[in-house]
Structures are given as C-alpha cells and as structure tokens.
Short mmCIF file of C-alpha atoms (C1' of nucleotides) in Angstrom, two decimals:
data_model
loop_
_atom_site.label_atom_id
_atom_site.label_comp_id
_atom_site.label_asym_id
_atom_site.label_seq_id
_atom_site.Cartn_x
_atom_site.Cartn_y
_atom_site.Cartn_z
CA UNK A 1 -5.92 2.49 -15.58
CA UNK A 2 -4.11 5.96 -14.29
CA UNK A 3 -0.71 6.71 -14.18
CA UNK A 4 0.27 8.92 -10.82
CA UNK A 5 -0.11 12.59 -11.51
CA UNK A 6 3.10 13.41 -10.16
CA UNK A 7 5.13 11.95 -12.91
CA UNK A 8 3.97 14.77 -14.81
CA UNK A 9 5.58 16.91 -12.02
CA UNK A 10 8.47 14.81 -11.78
CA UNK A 11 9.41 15.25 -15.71
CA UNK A 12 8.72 19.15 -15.72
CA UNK A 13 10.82 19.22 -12.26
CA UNK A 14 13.87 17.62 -14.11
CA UNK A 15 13.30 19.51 -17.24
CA UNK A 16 13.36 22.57 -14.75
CA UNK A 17 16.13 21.81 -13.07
CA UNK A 18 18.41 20.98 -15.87
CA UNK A 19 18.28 24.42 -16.90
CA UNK A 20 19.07 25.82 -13.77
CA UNK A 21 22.87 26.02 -12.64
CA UNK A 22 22.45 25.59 -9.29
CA UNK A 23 20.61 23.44 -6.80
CA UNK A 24 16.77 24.13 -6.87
CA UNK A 25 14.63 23.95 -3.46
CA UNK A 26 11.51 21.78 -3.48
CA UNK A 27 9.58 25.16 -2.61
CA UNK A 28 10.68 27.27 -5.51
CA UNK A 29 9.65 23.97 -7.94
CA UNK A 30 6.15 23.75 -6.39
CA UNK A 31 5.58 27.45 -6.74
CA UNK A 32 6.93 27.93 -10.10
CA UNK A 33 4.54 25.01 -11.03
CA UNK A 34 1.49 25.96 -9.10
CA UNK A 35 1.05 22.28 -7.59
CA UNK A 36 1.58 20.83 -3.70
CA UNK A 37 4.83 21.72 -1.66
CA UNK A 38 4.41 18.85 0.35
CA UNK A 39 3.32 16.00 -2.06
CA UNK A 40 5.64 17.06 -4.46
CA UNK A 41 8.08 16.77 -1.83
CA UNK A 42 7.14 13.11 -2.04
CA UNK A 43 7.68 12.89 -5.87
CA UNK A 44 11.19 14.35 -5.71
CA UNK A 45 12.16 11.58 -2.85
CA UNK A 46 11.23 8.77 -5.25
CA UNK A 47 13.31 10.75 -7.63
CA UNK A 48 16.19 11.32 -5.05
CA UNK A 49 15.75 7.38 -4.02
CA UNK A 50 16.03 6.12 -7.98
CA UNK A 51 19.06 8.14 -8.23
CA UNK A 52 17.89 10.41 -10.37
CA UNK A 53 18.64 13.99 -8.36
CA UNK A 54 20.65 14.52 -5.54
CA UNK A 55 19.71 16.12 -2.84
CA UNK A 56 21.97 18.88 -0.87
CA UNK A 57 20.96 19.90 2.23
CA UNK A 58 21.70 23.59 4.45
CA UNK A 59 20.81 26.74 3.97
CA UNK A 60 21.38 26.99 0.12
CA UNK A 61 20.53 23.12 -0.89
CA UNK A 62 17.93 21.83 -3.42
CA UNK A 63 17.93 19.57 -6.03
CA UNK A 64 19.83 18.99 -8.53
CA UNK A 65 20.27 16.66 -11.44
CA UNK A 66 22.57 13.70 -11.22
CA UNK A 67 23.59 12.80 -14.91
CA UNK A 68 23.61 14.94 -18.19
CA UNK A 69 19.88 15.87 -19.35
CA UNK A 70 20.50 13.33 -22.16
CA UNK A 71 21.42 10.40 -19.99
CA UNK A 72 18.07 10.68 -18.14
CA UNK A 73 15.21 8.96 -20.20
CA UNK A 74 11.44 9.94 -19.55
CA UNK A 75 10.84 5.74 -18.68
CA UNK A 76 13.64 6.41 -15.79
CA UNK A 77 11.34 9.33 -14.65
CA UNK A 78 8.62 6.65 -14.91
CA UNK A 79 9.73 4.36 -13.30
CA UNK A 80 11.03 5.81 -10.52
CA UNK A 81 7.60 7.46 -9.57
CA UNK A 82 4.87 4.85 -11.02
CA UNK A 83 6.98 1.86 -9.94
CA UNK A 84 8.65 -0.62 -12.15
CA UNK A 85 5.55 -3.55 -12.26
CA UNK A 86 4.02 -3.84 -15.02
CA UNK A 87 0.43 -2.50 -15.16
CA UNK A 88 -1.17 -6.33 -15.84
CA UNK A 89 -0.43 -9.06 -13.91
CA UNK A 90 -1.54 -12.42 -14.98
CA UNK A 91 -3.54 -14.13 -11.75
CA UNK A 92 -2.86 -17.58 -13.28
CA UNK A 93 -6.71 -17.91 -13.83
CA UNK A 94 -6.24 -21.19 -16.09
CA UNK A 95 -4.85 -22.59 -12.94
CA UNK A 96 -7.97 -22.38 -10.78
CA UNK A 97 -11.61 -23.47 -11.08
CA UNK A 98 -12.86 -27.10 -12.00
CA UNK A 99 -11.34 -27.56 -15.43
CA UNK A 100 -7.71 -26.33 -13.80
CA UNK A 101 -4.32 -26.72 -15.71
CA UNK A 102 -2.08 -28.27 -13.61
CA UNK A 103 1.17 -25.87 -12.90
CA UNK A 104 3.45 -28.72 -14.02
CA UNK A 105 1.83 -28.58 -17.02
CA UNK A 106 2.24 -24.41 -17.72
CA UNK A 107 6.04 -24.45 -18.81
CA UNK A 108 4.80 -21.52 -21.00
CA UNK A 109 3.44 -18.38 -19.65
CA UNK A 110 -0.13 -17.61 -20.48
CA UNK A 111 -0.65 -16.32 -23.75
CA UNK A 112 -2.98 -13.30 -22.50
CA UNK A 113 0.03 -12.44 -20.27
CA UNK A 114 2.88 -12.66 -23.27
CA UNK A 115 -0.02 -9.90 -24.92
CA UNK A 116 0.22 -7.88 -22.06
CA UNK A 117 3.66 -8.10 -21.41
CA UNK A 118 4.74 -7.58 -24.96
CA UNK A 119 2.55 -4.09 -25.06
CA UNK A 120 4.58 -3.11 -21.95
CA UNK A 121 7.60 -3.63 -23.47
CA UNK A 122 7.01 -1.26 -26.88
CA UNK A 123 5.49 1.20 -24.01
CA UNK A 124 8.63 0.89 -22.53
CA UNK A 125 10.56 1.32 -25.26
CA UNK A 126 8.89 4.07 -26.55
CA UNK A 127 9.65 6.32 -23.41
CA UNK A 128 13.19 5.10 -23.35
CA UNK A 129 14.11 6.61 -26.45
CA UNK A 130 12.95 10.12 -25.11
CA UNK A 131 14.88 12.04 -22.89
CA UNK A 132 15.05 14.99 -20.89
CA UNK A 133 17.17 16.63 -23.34
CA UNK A 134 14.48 15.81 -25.77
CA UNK A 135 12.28 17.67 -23.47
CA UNK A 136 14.19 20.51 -23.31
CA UNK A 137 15.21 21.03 -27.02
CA UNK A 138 10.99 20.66 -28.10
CA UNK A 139 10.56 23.52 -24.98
CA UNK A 140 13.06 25.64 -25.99
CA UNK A 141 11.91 25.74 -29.72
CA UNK A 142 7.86 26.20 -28.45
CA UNK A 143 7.90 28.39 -25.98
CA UNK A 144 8.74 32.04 -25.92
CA UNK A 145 11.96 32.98 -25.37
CA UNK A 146 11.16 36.03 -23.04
CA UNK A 147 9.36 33.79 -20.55
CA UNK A 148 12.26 31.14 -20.77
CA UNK A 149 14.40 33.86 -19.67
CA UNK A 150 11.74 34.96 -17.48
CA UNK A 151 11.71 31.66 -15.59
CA UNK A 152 15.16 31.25 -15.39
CA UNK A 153 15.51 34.66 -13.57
CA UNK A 154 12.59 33.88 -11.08
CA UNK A 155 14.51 30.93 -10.22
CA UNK A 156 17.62 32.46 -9.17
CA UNK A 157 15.82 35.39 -7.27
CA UNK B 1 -0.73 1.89 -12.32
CA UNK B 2 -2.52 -0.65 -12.51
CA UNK B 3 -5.31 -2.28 -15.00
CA UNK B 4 -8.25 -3.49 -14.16
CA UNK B 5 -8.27 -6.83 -13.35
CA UNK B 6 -11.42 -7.62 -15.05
CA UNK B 7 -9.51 -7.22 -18.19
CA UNK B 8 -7.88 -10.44 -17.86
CA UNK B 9 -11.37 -12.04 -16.63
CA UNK B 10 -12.88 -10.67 -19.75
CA UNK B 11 -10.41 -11.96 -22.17
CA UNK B 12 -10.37 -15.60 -20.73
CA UNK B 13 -14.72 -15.06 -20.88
CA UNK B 14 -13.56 -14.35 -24.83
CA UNK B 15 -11.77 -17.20 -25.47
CA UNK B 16 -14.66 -19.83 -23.62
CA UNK B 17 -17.35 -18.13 -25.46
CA UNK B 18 -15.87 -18.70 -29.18
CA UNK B 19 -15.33 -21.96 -28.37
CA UNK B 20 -18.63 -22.72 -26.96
CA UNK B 21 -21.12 -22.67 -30.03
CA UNK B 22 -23.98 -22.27 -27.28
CA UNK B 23 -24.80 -19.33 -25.27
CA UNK B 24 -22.92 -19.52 -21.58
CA UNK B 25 -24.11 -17.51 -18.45
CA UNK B 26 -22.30 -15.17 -16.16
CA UNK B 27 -22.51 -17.78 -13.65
CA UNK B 28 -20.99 -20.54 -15.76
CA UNK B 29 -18.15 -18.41 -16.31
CA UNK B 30 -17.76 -17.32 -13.01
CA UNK B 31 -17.61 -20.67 -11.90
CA UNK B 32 -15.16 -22.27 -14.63
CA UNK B 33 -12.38 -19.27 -13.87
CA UNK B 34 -13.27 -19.57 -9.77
CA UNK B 35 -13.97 -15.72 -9.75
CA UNK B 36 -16.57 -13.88 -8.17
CA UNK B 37 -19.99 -14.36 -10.14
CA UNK B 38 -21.40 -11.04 -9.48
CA UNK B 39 -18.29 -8.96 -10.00
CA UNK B 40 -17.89 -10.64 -13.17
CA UNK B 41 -21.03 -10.21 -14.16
CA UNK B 42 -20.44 -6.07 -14.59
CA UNK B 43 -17.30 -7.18 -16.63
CA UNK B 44 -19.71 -9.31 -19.18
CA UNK B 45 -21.74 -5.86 -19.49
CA UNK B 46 -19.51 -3.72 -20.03
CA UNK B 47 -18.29 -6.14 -23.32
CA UNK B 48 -21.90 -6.09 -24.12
CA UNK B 49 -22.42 -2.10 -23.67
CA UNK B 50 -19.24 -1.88 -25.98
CA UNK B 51 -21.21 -4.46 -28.19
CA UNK B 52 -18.61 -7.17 -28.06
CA UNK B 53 -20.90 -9.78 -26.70
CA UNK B 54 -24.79 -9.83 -26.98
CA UNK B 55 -26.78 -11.17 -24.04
CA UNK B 56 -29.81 -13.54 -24.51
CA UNK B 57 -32.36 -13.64 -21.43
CA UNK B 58 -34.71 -16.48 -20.29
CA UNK B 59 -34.19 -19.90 -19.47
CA UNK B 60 -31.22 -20.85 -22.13
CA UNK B 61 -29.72 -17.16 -22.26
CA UNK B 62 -26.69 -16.28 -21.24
CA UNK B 63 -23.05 -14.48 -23.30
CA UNK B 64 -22.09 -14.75 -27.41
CA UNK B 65 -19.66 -13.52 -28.99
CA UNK B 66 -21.22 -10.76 -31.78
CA UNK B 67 -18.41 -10.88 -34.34
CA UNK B 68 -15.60 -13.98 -34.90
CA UNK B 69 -12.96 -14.71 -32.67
CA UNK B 70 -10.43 -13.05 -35.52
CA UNK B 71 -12.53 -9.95 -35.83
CA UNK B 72 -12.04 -9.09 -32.16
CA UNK B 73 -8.94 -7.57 -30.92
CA UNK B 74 -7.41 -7.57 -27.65
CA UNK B 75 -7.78 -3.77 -27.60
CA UNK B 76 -11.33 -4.17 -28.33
CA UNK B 77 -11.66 -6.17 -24.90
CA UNK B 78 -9.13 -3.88 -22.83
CA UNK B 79 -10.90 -0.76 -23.66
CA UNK B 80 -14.58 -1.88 -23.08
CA UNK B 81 -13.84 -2.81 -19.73
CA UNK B 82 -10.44 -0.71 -18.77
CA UNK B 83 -11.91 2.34 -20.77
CA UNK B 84 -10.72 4.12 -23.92
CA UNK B 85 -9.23 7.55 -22.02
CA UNK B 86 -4.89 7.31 -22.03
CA UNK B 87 -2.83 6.24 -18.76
CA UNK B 88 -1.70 9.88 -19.14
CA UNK B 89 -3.40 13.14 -18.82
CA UNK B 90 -1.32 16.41 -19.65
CA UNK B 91 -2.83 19.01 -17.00
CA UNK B 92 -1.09 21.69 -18.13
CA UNK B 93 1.32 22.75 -15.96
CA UNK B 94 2.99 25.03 -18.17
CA UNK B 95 -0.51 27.49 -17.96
CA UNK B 96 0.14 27.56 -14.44
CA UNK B 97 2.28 29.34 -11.87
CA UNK B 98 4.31 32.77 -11.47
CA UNK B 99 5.49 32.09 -15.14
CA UNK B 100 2.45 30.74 -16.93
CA UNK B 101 2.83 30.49 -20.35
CA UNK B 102 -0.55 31.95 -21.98
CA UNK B 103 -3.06 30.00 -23.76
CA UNK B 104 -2.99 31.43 -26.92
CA UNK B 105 0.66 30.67 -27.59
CA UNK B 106 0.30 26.57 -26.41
CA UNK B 107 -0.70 25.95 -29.53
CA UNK B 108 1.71 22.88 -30.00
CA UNK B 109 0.92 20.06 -27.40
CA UNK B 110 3.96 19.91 -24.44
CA UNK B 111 6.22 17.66 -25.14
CA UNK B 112 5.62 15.26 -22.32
CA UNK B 113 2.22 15.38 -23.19
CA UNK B 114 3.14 14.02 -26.86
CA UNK B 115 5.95 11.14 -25.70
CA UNK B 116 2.99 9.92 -23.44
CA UNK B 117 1.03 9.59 -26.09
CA UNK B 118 2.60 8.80 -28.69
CA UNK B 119 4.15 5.63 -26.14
CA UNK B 120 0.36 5.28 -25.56
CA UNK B 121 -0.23 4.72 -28.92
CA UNK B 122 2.27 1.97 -29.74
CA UNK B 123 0.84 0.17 -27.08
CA UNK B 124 -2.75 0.35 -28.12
CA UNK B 125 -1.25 -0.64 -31.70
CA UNK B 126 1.23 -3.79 -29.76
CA UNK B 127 -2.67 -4.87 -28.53
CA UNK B 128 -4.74 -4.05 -31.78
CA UNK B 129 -2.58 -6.64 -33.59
CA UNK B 130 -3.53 -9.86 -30.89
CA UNK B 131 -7.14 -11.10 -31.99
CA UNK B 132 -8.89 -13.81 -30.01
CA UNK B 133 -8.59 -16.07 -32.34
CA UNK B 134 -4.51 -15.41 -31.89
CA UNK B 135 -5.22 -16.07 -28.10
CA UNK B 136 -7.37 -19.25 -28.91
CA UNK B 137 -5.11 -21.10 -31.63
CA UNK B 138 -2.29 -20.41 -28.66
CA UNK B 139 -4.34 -22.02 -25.80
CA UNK B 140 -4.95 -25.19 -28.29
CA UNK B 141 -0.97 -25.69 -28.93
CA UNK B 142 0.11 -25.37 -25.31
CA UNK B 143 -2.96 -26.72 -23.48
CA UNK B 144 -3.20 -30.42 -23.15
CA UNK B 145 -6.31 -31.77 -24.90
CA UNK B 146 -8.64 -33.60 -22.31
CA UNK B 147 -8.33 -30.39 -20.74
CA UNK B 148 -9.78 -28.98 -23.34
CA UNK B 149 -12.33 -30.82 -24.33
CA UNK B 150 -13.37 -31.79 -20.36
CA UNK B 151 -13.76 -27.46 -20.29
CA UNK B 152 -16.29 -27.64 -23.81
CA UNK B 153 -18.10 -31.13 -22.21
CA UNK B 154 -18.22 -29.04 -18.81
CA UNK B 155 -19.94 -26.17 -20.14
CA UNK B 156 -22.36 -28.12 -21.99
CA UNK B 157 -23.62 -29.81 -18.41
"C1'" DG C 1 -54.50 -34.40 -30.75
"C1'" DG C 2 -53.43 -29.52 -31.47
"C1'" DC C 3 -53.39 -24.73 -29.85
"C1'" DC C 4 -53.33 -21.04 -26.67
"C1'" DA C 5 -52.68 -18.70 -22.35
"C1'" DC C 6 -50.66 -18.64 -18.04
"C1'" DG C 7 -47.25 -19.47 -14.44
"C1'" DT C 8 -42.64 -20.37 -13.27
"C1'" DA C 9 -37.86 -20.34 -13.24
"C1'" DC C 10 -34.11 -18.49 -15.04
"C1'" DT C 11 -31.48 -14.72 -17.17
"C1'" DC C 12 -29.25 -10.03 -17.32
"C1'" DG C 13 -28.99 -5.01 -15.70
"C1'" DG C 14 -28.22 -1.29 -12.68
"C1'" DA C 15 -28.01 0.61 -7.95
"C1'" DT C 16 -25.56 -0.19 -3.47
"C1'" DA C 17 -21.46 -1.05 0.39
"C1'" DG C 18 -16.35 -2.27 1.30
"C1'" DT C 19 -11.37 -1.97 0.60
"C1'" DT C 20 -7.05 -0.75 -1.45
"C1'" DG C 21 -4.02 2.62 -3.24
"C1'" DC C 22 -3.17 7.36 -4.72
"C1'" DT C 23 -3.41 12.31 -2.98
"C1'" DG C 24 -2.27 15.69 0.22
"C1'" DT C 25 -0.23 17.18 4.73
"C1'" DC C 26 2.51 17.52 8.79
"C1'" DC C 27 6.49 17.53 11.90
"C1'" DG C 28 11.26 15.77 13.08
"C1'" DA C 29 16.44 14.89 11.74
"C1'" DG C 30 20.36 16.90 9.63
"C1'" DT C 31 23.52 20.45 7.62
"C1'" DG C 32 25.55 24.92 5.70
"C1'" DT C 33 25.72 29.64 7.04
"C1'" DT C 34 26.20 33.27 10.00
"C1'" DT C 35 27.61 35.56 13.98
"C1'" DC C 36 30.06 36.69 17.93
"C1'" DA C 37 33.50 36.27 21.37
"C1'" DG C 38 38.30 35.48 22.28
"C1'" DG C 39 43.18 35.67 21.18
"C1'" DC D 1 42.39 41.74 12.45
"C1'" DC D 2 42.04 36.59 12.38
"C1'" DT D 3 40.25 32.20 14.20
"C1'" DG D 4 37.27 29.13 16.25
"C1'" DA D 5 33.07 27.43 17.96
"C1'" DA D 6 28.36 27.78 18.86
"C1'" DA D 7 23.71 29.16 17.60
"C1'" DC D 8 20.55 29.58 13.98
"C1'" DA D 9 17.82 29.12 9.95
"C1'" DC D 10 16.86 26.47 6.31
"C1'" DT D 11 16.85 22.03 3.93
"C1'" DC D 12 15.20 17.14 3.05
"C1'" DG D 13 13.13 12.64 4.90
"C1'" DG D 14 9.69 9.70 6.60
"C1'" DA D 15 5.26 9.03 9.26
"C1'" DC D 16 0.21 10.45 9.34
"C1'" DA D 17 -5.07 11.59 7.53
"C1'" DG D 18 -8.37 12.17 3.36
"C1'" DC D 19 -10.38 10.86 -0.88
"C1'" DA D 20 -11.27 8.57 -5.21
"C1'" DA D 21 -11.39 4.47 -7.84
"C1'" DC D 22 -11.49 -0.38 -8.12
"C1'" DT D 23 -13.58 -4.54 -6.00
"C1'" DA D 24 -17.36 -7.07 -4.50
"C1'" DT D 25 -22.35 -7.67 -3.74
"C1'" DC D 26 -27.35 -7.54 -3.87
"C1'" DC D 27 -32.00 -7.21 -5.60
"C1'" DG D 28 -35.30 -5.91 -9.34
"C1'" DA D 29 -36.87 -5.98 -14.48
"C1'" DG D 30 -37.51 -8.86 -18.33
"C1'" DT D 31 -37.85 -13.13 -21.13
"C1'" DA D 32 -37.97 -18.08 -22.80
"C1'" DC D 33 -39.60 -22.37 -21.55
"C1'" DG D 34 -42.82 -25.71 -19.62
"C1'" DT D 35 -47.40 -26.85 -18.24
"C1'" DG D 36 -52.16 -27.07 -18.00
"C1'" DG D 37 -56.62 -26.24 -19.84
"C1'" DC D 38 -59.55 -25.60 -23.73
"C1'" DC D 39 -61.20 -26.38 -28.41
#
DNA sequence: GGCCACGTACTCGGATAGTTGCTGTCCGAGTGTTTCAGG
DNA sequence: CCTGAAACACTCGGACAGCAACTATCCGAGTACGTGGCC
C-alpha cells in the first residue's frame, strides 16, 4: 500500500503558495522544490479540478489558493490527488465459492469490510483536523527565519 | 492507493482456520473463497513468514493458526501480507531546491511528515483493536447456520 | 503377528511471466501584455 | 499625445510513453502416510 508521491508535492505547493501574495507559476513551484515541471503540472490540475487553487492564465498567471489557509484541510489535499476510494474494497468473497452466502441473505456488510472501513474513517478524520494553516504555523516556528524570507524573495524575483 | 487484495483473502483464510480444529491446505482455501490457488498460496506464506500460521507438510498438512483467534489482530494480518512500512514516506523536500533548508537544522520532523503519521497511527491503532475472534463471533450472528456448519462439514471432506 | 524399510502421493516454498496503475513527459489551446500604427 | 487593434510571449490543460508494483502461475524440495517384505 503507497500513497502517490505527489501529495507530498501537492501539500508543500499549497503551503507555498499561501505565503505568497500573488499567483505562483507551476515552474517556479517545481524549481523551488527540486521535483518534475511536468508531472507536477499534473498534481496541481487535480488540485485546480477539486477546487482547491485557481488557476490564472497570461503572461503573469499561476496558482493561487482558493479559500483561507485554514479552510483547506490536509484530507482535501488528499483527496483530491490520491482519489476519494477507500484503500480496501471488500470483493464480496463470502458470496462466491461452494459454501456461498446468498446476497439476499447479506443485509449487513461484511464484518472485515466495517474493520476496514472504520480504520478509514479515523484516517480520515485524523487529516481533517489538520490544515494548511497548521502547516504553516509548525513551518514558521521550525524553520529559520532567514531562509523563510529567503524563499519568499526567490519567489517574487 | 490501494491495499493489497490478499489482505482480505488472508483474513477470511483466518477466520476458516480457527474454526477448523484440523489443519486445511492452500488448495482447500483457495477453493472455498473461489480465488486463485496459487496466488493465494504466497498470501498463506507470508502469514506463516510473519509466524501467524504454521504450515504442516505431507499427506494431512496443510495451514493452523499459531496463537487463538483473540490473540491475533487484524493488524497482525494486514501487515504480514500488506507490509509494516507507512502509506506515507516524507522525502524531504524541504533539503531540496534553490532554498534547501540544511540538514543539521531539520532536526524536528516536517510537519506533513508528522500529520501522516500520526493519521497513520490511529489507523494501525482503529485495526490493532479488531481480533479474529471479533471477526468470527460477527460472522456467527449474521451468517445463517447451515451455512455454517455445511462450510466446517465441507472442509472436513 | 509385529516391525522395519521403502515407495508414493501429497504438501509447502521460492523463482518466474503478465497486467494494471503510478511516474514522467510532451505538445496544443487560451489569455494577458506589449507594441506599434493611426488619428 | 491618446486610442485601438494586432502580434507576441507566456500560461495551463489534456493526451502520450516508461517503469515499478501487484497479480497470477509454475515447478522443485521436503515430509507423512501406506504398503510390502522380513523376522
């Protein structure tokens, strides 16, 4: 089980672009992060399709970030690149082979699934409760303030 | 992402075996769930490599259980087969690019590093508290009982 | 009749192809800016 | 000098290869049982 690389991206991308005023090209983010132009590209369409960032286009368009930093939580960021589904998906085994339930007979869902699906749910949870402001506040406190400041200029230039 | 599907192959494998007070083959279990025999039969070793099961060759070999059904977590069964590492792995962006931040001073993990795992870890914990036996005493309520005991007659032929 | 050795049939275990989905890349459609000519 | 339109340069968006991991399979190593011969 692996989670798509780029929603690391994605989440550093936001985090990024909350912090800068104005809109923020999909060429400056790759560079500034050392990672793909092009499949990050992708990443920031999923993004852009969720509703998540806007996109501007013309000479001085980018990306920028639709809603406040703290109305953005890191399971919409999730989402919006990994999919929505689950990570298990019950294939109704009880259903097939010679001792078979019949399907009139499962009203209930399969108790392996209600495991599964109640794990998902805390996991979902969990990353609902952070947000990109949350992000931001733990970066600003842990990294040094000279390369903050740093970054921020390179941005604009 | 997406778990392995042998997860769910190895958990319903769980459940037959602790009710079965005889040792059951790959093949037998293949054949009760209608999945492929072979391709379940790399599922059954890795629960035995992670010592969850113990194999018995020869004539009248085939899967136990090691432990009881209530000393076996659902965990247990997802990570022998799924594997142990997290859905999430920080690469550390933050070390890369025009405005690295150095090693030295990333002492703290980043902070999307830590909401992945620490989501990562509530959902290891939402599995760690199903046990087998949790799975089993749910399949007796909700299972009609011929069907049941046609499955234990079945595997006894 | 009891015991031992052998052969057989059955089991698991690891090494080997196939397929799906993630990773990475490219070029085309669309728009804001700039420039230049005309009034 | 001001205005308007056209050309340009830069942007995002979706369609196209490459690779890794999961899926599926096969055959070989090893063992318990059954059988036959011997004592």
């Amino acid at each position: 089980m692996k989670m798509s690389g780029g929603v690391e991206w994605g989440l550093h991308c936001c985090v990024v672009l909350s912090g800068a005023g104005a809109p923020v090209t999909a060429a400056k983010l790759a560079e500034l992060h050392d990672v793909s132009q092009s499949y990050l590209a992708k990443q920031l369409q999923l993004l852009s399709r969720a509703g998540l960032v806007r996109s501007t286009l013309g000479q001085s368009g980018g990306y920028v970030l639709t809603r406040a930093a703290n109305e953005i939580t890191v399971l919409d960021v999730v989402e919006a690149i990994d999919g929505v589904q689950p990570a298990f998906r019950c294939t109704e085994v009880r259903q097939r082979g010679p001792m078979a339930v019949p399907a009139e007979r499962c009203d209930t869902p399969c108790p392996i699934a209600r495991t599964m699906d109640s794990a998902d749910r805390v996991w979902r949870e969990s990353l609902r409760r952070v947000t990109i402001a949350d992000l931001i506040a733990d970066v600003n406190r842990t990294t040094p303030p000279e390369i903050l400041a740093g970054a921020r200029e390179w941005l604009r230039a």
